[in-house]
Amino acid sequence: MLHRFKKLKNTEIYSTYCDSFGTPSRIYKSHWQEAVLEEIENSQVSNDKDSLFIIEFSPQNDRPIWTYITLGMSKQKMLNGLRSELIWLNDQSNKEIVELLVGLSKYPFYDRTSLDYGQTISNSEVHSSFKMNSLLICPPIMETDNTAHLLDIFDKKRIELFWLLPIHQEEKKFIKDKQDFTKLLDLWIEKDIDPVILCNSERKSTL
């Protein structure tokens, strides 16, 4: 099945997504200037500069999580000069993640700001299904082993892959007190916390 994707007129990044995460279970398309979000077929993914795609991958044998990743955000540079795509990992399928990724992808360009490692983003939605209401932008530590080729492609293209990781308020305060988000990552390593656990939307605080 994967050989089909490589024959389509898709980006190298999209092909690498498929090689890394398997066959997409759903693909959503949005336009930069519109709020409309539509589900599309694999063959409709393109290099169209006006389109933003959110791709959902279901769990695989060696990857027991749902993967949501953007395609198209990196075509523009943020104010800090960085180009990026966003990835969100979750223990369950959740359409709200798709909607949030659309907004977060457009946010730096609409508000003339930037995203970067260590930043936290609060969910401003009044009604949300998420227990943890803050997102930490951190390196994709889940991807270091199984998807090394994907990270190599991003590195060669000078694109950042921002992992949007939901965290507890207690963990957010820990980062603020330490003034260094890597202290939280170091703590997780020290406690030997499996990154898969961090993808559980109902997980307890690690502190």
PDB file of C-alpha atoms in Angstrom:
ATOM      1  CA  MET A   1       0.000   0.000   0.000  1.00  0.00           C
ATOM      2  CA  LEU A   2       2.799   2.416   0.872  1.00  0.00           C
ATOM      3  CA  HIS A   3       4.237   2.285  -2.636  1.00  0.00           C
ATOM      4  CA  ARG A   4       1.074   4.056  -3.848  1.00  0.00           C
ATOM      5  CA  PHE A   5       1.840   7.132  -1.770  1.00  0.00           C
ATOM      6  CA  LYS A   6       5.270   7.498  -3.297  1.00  0.00           C
ATOM      7  CA  LYS A   7       3.771   7.634  -6.775  1.00  0.00           C
ATOM      8  CA  LEU A   8       1.462  10.482  -5.860  1.00  0.00           C
ATOM      9  CA  LYS A   9       2.474  14.097  -6.318  1.00  0.00           C
ATOM     10  CA  ASN A  10       3.091  14.584  -2.612  1.00  0.00           C
ATOM     11  CA  THR A  11       5.914  16.173  -0.759  1.00  0.00           C
ATOM     12  CA  GLU A  12       8.950  14.248   0.390  1.00  0.00           C
ATOM     13  CA  ILE A  13       7.823  14.957   3.941  1.00  0.00           C
ATOM     14  CA  TYR A  14       4.419  13.342   3.365  1.00  0.00           C
ATOM     15  CA  SER A  15       6.043  10.222   1.926  1.00  0.00           C
ATOM     16  CA  THR A  16       8.318  10.064   4.951  1.00  0.00           C
ATOM     17  CA  TYR A  17       5.312  10.393   7.276  1.00  0.00           C
ATOM     18  CA  CYS A  18       3.779   7.337   5.606  1.00  0.00           C
ATOM     19  CA  ASP A  19       7.028   5.403   5.814  1.00  0.00           C
ATOM     20  CA  SER A  20       7.340   6.273   9.504  1.00  0.00           C
ATOM     21  CA  PHE A  21       3.762   5.977  10.767  1.00  0.00           C
ATOM     22  CA  GLY A  22       2.005   3.720   8.249  1.00  0.00           C
ATOM     23  CA  THR A  23      -1.120   4.359   6.202  1.00  0.00           C
ATOM     24  CA  PRO A  24      -3.056   7.502   7.261  1.00  0.00           C
ATOM     25  CA  SER A  25      -6.415   6.709   8.829  1.00  0.00           C
ATOM     26  CA  ARG A  26      -7.768  10.203   8.088  1.00  0.00           C
ATOM     27  CA  ILE A  27      -6.505  13.319   6.340  1.00  0.00           C
ATOM     28  CA  TYR A  28      -7.969  16.781   6.841  1.00  0.00           C
ATOM     29  CA  LYS A  29      -7.424  19.844   4.674  1.00  0.00           C
ATOM     30  CA  SER A  30      -7.746  23.484   5.639  1.00  0.00           C
ATOM     31  CA  HIS A  31      -6.909  26.699   3.796  1.00  0.00           C
ATOM     32  CA  TRP A  32      -4.824  29.416   5.378  1.00  0.00           C
ATOM     33  CA  GLN A  33      -7.474  32.060   4.772  1.00  0.00           C
ATOM     34  CA  GLU A  34     -10.521  29.941   5.631  1.00  0.00           C
ATOM     35  CA  ALA A  35     -11.866  28.198   8.715  1.00  0.00           C
ATOM     36  CA  VAL A  36     -13.336  25.299   6.743  1.00  0.00           C
ATOM     37  CA  LEU A  37     -11.929  21.863   7.588  1.00  0.00           C
ATOM     38  CA  GLU A  38     -12.685  18.987   5.225  1.00  0.00           C
ATOM     39  CA  GLU A  39     -11.747  15.326   5.230  1.00  0.00           C
ATOM     40  CA  ILE A  40     -10.020  14.272   2.009  1.00  0.00           C
ATOM     41  CA  GLU A  41      -8.618  11.188   0.302  1.00  0.00           C
ATOM     42  CA  ASN A  42      -4.928  10.266   0.206  1.00  0.00           C
ATOM     43  CA  SER A  43      -4.729  11.203  -3.460  1.00  0.00           C
ATOM     44  CA  GLN A  44      -5.790  14.778  -2.696  1.00  0.00           C
ATOM     45  CA  VAL A  45      -2.694  15.641  -0.653  1.00  0.00           C
ATOM     46  CA  SER A  46      -0.643  18.100  -2.690  1.00  0.00           C
ATOM     47  CA  ASN A  47       2.064  20.737  -2.597  1.00  0.00           C
ATOM     48  CA  ASP A  48      -0.550  23.486  -2.777  1.00  0.00           C
ATOM     49  CA  LYS A  49       0.989  26.442  -0.907  1.00  0.00           C
ATOM     50  CA  ASP A  50      -2.429  27.672   0.238  1.00  0.00           C
ATOM     51  CA  SER A  51      -3.374  24.419   1.972  1.00  0.00           C
ATOM     52  CA  LEU A  52      -2.650  23.013   5.398  1.00  0.00           C
ATOM     53  CA  PHE A  53      -3.089  19.311   6.098  1.00  0.00           C
ATOM     54  CA  ILE A  54      -3.604  17.487   9.381  1.00  0.00           C
ATOM     55  CA  ILE A  55      -2.858  13.783   9.086  1.00  0.00           C
ATOM     56  CA  GLU A  56      -4.060  11.145  11.546  1.00  0.00           C
ATOM     57  CA  PHE A  57      -2.264   7.805  11.916  1.00  0.00           C
ATOM     58  CA  SER A  58      -3.723   4.991  13.990  1.00  0.00           C
ATOM     59  CA  PRO A  59      -1.590   2.877  16.363  1.00  0.00           C
ATOM     60  CA  GLN A  60       0.790   0.321  14.855  1.00  0.00           C
ATOM     61  CA  ASN A  61       2.240  -2.847  16.364  1.00  0.00           C
ATOM     62  CA  ASP A  62       5.354  -1.071  17.602  1.00  0.00           C
ATOM     63  CA  ARG A  63       3.652   2.288  18.158  1.00  0.00           C
ATOM     64  CA  PRO A  64       0.633   2.051  20.517  1.00  0.00           C
ATOM     65  CA  ILE A  65      -0.498   5.667  20.114  1.00  0.00           C
ATOM     66  CA  TRP A  66      -2.465   7.863  17.737  1.00  0.00           C
ATOM     67  CA  THR A  67      -0.293  10.295  15.783  1.00  0.00           C
ATOM     68  CA  TYR A  68      -1.532  13.674  14.558  1.00  0.00           C
ATOM     69  CA  ILE A  69       0.879  15.697  12.455  1.00  0.00           C
ATOM     70  CA  THR A  70       0.697  18.796  10.278  1.00  0.00           C
ATOM     71  CA  LEU A  71       1.862  19.191   6.707  1.00  0.00           C
ATOM     72  CA  GLY A  72       2.260  22.618   5.145  1.00  0.00           C
ATOM     73  CA  MET A  73       2.983  24.832   8.144  1.00  0.00           C
ATOM     74  CA  SER A  74       6.718  24.760   7.363  1.00  0.00           C
ATOM     75  CA  LYS A  75       6.204  26.494   4.024  1.00  0.00           C
ATOM     76  CA  GLN A  76       6.266  29.773   5.929  1.00  0.00           C
ATOM     77  CA  LYS A  77       8.858  31.141   8.346  1.00  0.00           C
ATOM     78  CA  MET A  78       7.800  32.462  11.738  1.00  0.00           C
ATOM     79  CA  LEU A  79       9.144  35.747  13.083  1.00  0.00           C
ATOM     80  CA  ASN A  80      12.020  33.943  14.794  1.00  0.00           C
ATOM     81  CA  GLY A  81      13.123  32.549  11.430  1.00  0.00           C
ATOM     82  CA  LEU A  82      12.101  28.981  12.218  1.00  0.00           C
ATOM     83  CA  ARG A  83      10.015  26.734  10.006  1.00  0.00           C
ATOM     84  CA  SER A  84       8.122  23.965  11.744  1.00  0.00           C
ATOM     85  CA  GLU A  85       5.515  21.247  11.673  1.00  0.00           C
ATOM     86  CA  LEU A  86       3.519  20.166  14.728  1.00  0.00           C
ATOM     87  CA  ILE A  87       3.015  16.663  16.105  1.00  0.00           C
ATOM     88  CA  TRP A  88       0.562  15.588  18.820  1.00  0.00           C
ATOM     89  CA  LEU A  89       0.514  12.063  20.221  1.00  0.00           C
ATOM     90  CA  ASN A  90      -2.480  10.657  22.060  1.00  0.00           C
ATOM     91  CA  ASP A  91      -3.670   7.374  23.522  1.00  0.00           C
ATOM     92  CA  GLN A  92      -7.065   7.731  21.815  1.00  0.00           C
ATOM     93  CA  SER A  93      -8.468   9.083  18.587  1.00  0.00           C
ATOM     94  CA  ASN A  94      -9.716  12.641  19.158  1.00  0.00           C
ATOM     95  CA  LYS A  95     -11.148  15.016  16.526  1.00  0.00           C
ATOM     96  CA  GLU A  96     -10.557  17.960  18.868  1.00  0.00           C
ATOM     97  CA  ILE A  97      -6.811  17.509  18.368  1.00  0.00           C
ATOM     98  CA  VAL A  98      -7.274  18.033  14.625  1.00  0.00           C
ATOM     99  CA  GLU A  99      -9.162  21.271  15.214  1.00  0.00           C
ATOM    100  CA  LEU A 100      -6.583  22.517  17.723  1.00  0.00           C
ATOM    101  CA  LEU A 101      -3.713  21.753  15.354  1.00  0.00           C
ATOM    102  CA  VAL A 102      -5.310  23.850  12.624  1.00  0.00           C
ATOM    103  CA  GLY A 103      -5.564  26.831  14.961  1.00  0.00           C
ATOM    104  CA  LEU A 104      -2.083  26.375  16.422  1.00  0.00           C
ATOM    105  CA  SER A 105      -0.540  26.072  12.944  1.00  0.00           C
ATOM    106  CA  LYS A 106      -2.056  29.380  11.872  1.00  0.00           C
ATOM    107  CA  TYR A 107      -1.522  31.173  15.174  1.00  0.00           C
ATOM    108  CA  PRO A 108       2.108  32.361  14.642  1.00  0.00           C
ATOM    109  CA  PHE A 109       1.268  33.864  11.262  1.00  0.00           C
ATOM    110  CA  TYR A 110      -2.057  35.469  12.180  1.00  0.00           C
ATOM    111  CA  ASP A 111      -0.719  36.946  15.438  1.00  0.00           C
ATOM    112  CA  ARG A 112       2.760  37.734  14.064  1.00  0.00           C
ATOM    113  CA  THR A 113       4.558  35.745  16.726  1.00  0.00           C
ATOM    114  CA  SER A 114       6.621  32.550  16.950  1.00  0.00           C
ATOM    115  CA  LEU A 115       6.634  29.102  18.496  1.00  0.00           C
ATOM    116  CA  ASP A 116       9.767  27.621  20.031  1.00  0.00           C
ATOM    117  CA  TYR A 117      10.967  24.894  22.362  1.00  0.00           C
ATOM    118  CA  GLY A 118      10.082  25.383  26.015  1.00  0.00           C
ATOM    119  CA  GLN A 119       7.028  27.542  25.429  1.00  0.00           C
ATOM    120  CA  THR A 120       3.746  26.564  27.040  1.00  0.00           C
ATOM    121  CA  ILE A 121       0.372  27.221  25.444  1.00  0.00           C
ATOM    122  CA  SER A 122      -2.842  27.334  27.445  1.00  0.00           C
ATOM    123  CA  ASN A 123      -6.057  26.015  25.952  1.00  0.00           C
ATOM    124  CA  SER A 124      -8.466  28.941  25.827  1.00  0.00           C
ATOM    125  CA  GLU A 125     -11.473  26.781  24.968  1.00  0.00           C
ATOM    126  CA  VAL A 126     -14.224  26.952  27.606  1.00  0.00           C
ATOM    127  CA  HIS A 127     -15.309  23.365  26.930  1.00  0.00           C
ATOM    128  CA  SER A 128     -12.545  20.842  26.351  1.00  0.00           C
ATOM    129  CA  SER A 129     -12.194  17.087  26.731  1.00  0.00           C
ATOM    130  CA  PHE A 130      -8.620  17.420  27.930  1.00  0.00           C
ATOM    131  CA  LYS A 131      -7.742  16.901  31.585  1.00  0.00           C
ATOM    132  CA  MET A 132      -4.456  18.757  31.065  1.00  0.00           C
ATOM    133  CA  ASN A 133      -5.087  22.243  29.747  1.00  0.00           C
ATOM    134  CA  SER A 134      -1.557  23.360  28.871  1.00  0.00           C
ATOM    135  CA  LEU A 135       0.724  22.285  26.033  1.00  0.00           C
ATOM    136  CA  LEU A 136       4.500  22.156  26.278  1.00  0.00           C
ATOM    137  CA  ILE A 137       6.462  22.573  23.050  1.00  0.00           C
ATOM    138  CA  CYS A 138       9.301  20.107  23.305  1.00  0.00           C
ATOM    139  CA  PRO A 139      11.584  17.998  21.092  1.00  0.00           C
ATOM    140  CA  PRO A 140       9.984  14.846  19.639  1.00  0.00           C
ATOM    141  CA  ILE A 141      11.664  12.449  22.060  1.00  0.00           C
ATOM    142  CA  MET A 142       9.140   9.752  21.063  1.00  0.00           C
ATOM    143  CA  GLU A 143      10.633   9.778  17.565  1.00  0.00           C
ATOM    144  CA  THR A 144      14.320   9.235  18.245  1.00  0.00           C
ATOM    145  CA  ASP A 145      14.331   5.442  17.772  1.00  0.00           C
ATOM    146  CA  ASN A 146      11.627   4.352  15.342  1.00  0.00           C
ATOM    147  CA  THR A 147      11.523   7.366  13.063  1.00  0.00           C
ATOM    148  CA  ALA A 148      15.139   8.493  12.807  1.00  0.00           C
ATOM    149  CA  HIS A 149      14.810   8.908   9.029  1.00  0.00           C
ATOM    150  CA  LEU A 150      11.969  11.410   9.493  1.00  0.00           C
ATOM    151  CA  LEU A 151      14.102  13.496  11.851  1.00  0.00           C
ATOM    152  CA  ASP A 152      16.999  13.342   9.370  1.00  0.00           C
ATOM    153  CA  ILE A 153      14.748  14.729   6.626  1.00  0.00           C
ATOM    154  CA  PHE A 154      13.597  17.551   8.910  1.00  0.00           C
ATOM    155  CA  ASP A 155      17.170  18.322   9.871  1.00  0.00           C
ATOM    156  CA  LYS A 156      18.303  18.488   6.235  1.00  0.00           C
ATOM    157  CA  LYS A 157      15.399  20.771   5.377  1.00  0.00           C
ATOM    158  CA  ARG A 158      16.022  22.875   8.505  1.00  0.00           C
ATOM    159  CA  ILE A 159      12.513  22.281   9.765  1.00  0.00           C
ATOM    160  CA  GLU A 160      11.673  21.870  13.438  1.00  0.00           C
ATOM    161  CA  LEU A 161       9.249  19.158  14.563  1.00  0.00           C
ATOM    162  CA  PHE A 162       7.489  20.562  17.628  1.00  0.00           C
ATOM    163  CA  TRP A 163       5.915  17.969  19.899  1.00  0.00           C
ATOM    164  CA  LEU A 164       2.831  19.471  21.552  1.00  0.00           C
ATOM    165  CA  LEU A 165       2.666  17.660  24.859  1.00  0.00           C
ATOM    166  CA  PRO A 166      -0.218  18.203  27.305  1.00  0.00           C
ATOM    167  CA  ILE A 167       1.075  18.808  30.844  1.00  0.00           C
ATOM    168  CA  HIS A 168      -0.414  19.413  34.280  1.00  0.00           C
ATOM    169  CA  GLN A 169      -0.436  22.843  35.920  1.00  0.00           C
ATOM    170  CA  GLU A 170       1.952  21.448  38.530  1.00  0.00           C
ATOM    171  CA  GLU A 171       4.409  20.506  35.787  1.00  0.00           C
ATOM    172  CA  LYS A 172       3.993  23.908  34.138  1.00  0.00           C
ATOM    173  CA  LYS A 173       4.795  25.593  37.463  1.00  0.00           C
ATOM    174  CA  PHE A 174       7.868  23.359  37.821  1.00  0.00           C
ATOM    175  CA  ILE A 175       9.165  24.617  34.459  1.00  0.00           C
ATOM    176  CA  LYS A 176       8.490  28.220  35.448  1.00  0.00           C
ATOM    177  CA  ASP A 177      10.262  27.822  38.788  1.00  0.00           C
ATOM    178  CA  LYS A 178      13.305  26.157  37.198  1.00  0.00           C
ATOM    179  CA  GLN A 179      13.237  28.599  34.242  1.00  0.00           C
ATOM    180  CA  ASP A 180      14.276  25.697  32.033  1.00  0.00           C
ATOM    181  CA  PHE A 181      11.876  23.203  30.460  1.00  0.00           C
ATOM    182  CA  THR A 182      14.659  20.636  30.019  1.00  0.00           C
ATOM    183  CA  LYS A 183      14.692  20.169  33.793  1.00  0.00           C
ATOM    184  CA  LEU A 184      11.304  18.495  33.459  1.00  0.00           C
ATOM    185  CA  LEU A 185      12.611  16.267  30.658  1.00  0.00           C
ATOM    186  CA  ASP A 186      15.613  15.384  32.824  1.00  0.00           C
ATOM    187  CA  LEU A 187      13.258  14.465  35.660  1.00  0.00           C
ATOM    188  CA  TRP A 188      11.316  12.122  33.380  1.00  0.00           C
ATOM    189  CA  ILE A 189      14.577  10.438  32.348  1.00  0.00           C
ATOM    190  CA  GLU A 190      15.646  10.195  35.985  1.00  0.00           C
ATOM    191  CA  LYS A 191      12.324   8.548  36.881  1.00  0.00           C
ATOM    192  CA  ASP A 192      12.589   6.303  33.803  1.00  0.00           C
ATOM    193  CA  ILE A 193       9.160   7.385  32.575  1.00  0.00           C
ATOM    194  CA  ASP A 194       8.180   5.763  29.285  1.00  0.00           C
ATOM    195  CA  PRO A 195       7.309   8.493  26.729  1.00  0.00           C
ATOM    196  CA  VAL A 196       4.207   6.457  25.809  1.00  0.00           C
ATOM    197  CA  ILE A 197       2.841   7.191  29.291  1.00  0.00           C
ATOM    198  CA  LEU A 198       3.175  10.912  28.583  1.00  0.00           C
ATOM    199  CA  CYS A 199       0.773  10.463  25.665  1.00  0.00           C
ATOM    200  CA  ASN A 200      -2.007   9.269  27.967  1.00  0.00           C
ATOM    201  CA  SER A 201      -4.570  12.073  28.106  1.00  0.00           C
ATOM    202  CA  GLU A 202      -5.678  10.897  31.565  1.00  0.00           C
ATOM    203  CA  ARG A 203      -2.230  10.474  33.077  1.00  0.00           C
ATOM    204  CA  LYS A 204      -1.347  11.733  36.547  1.00  0.00           C
ATOM    205  CA  SER A 205       1.244  14.415  37.190  1.00  0.00           C
ATOM    206  CA  THR A 206       4.817  13.137  37.085  1.00  0.00           C
ATOM    207  CA  LEU A 207       5.805  15.297  40.058  1.00  0.00           C
TER     208      LEU A 207
END
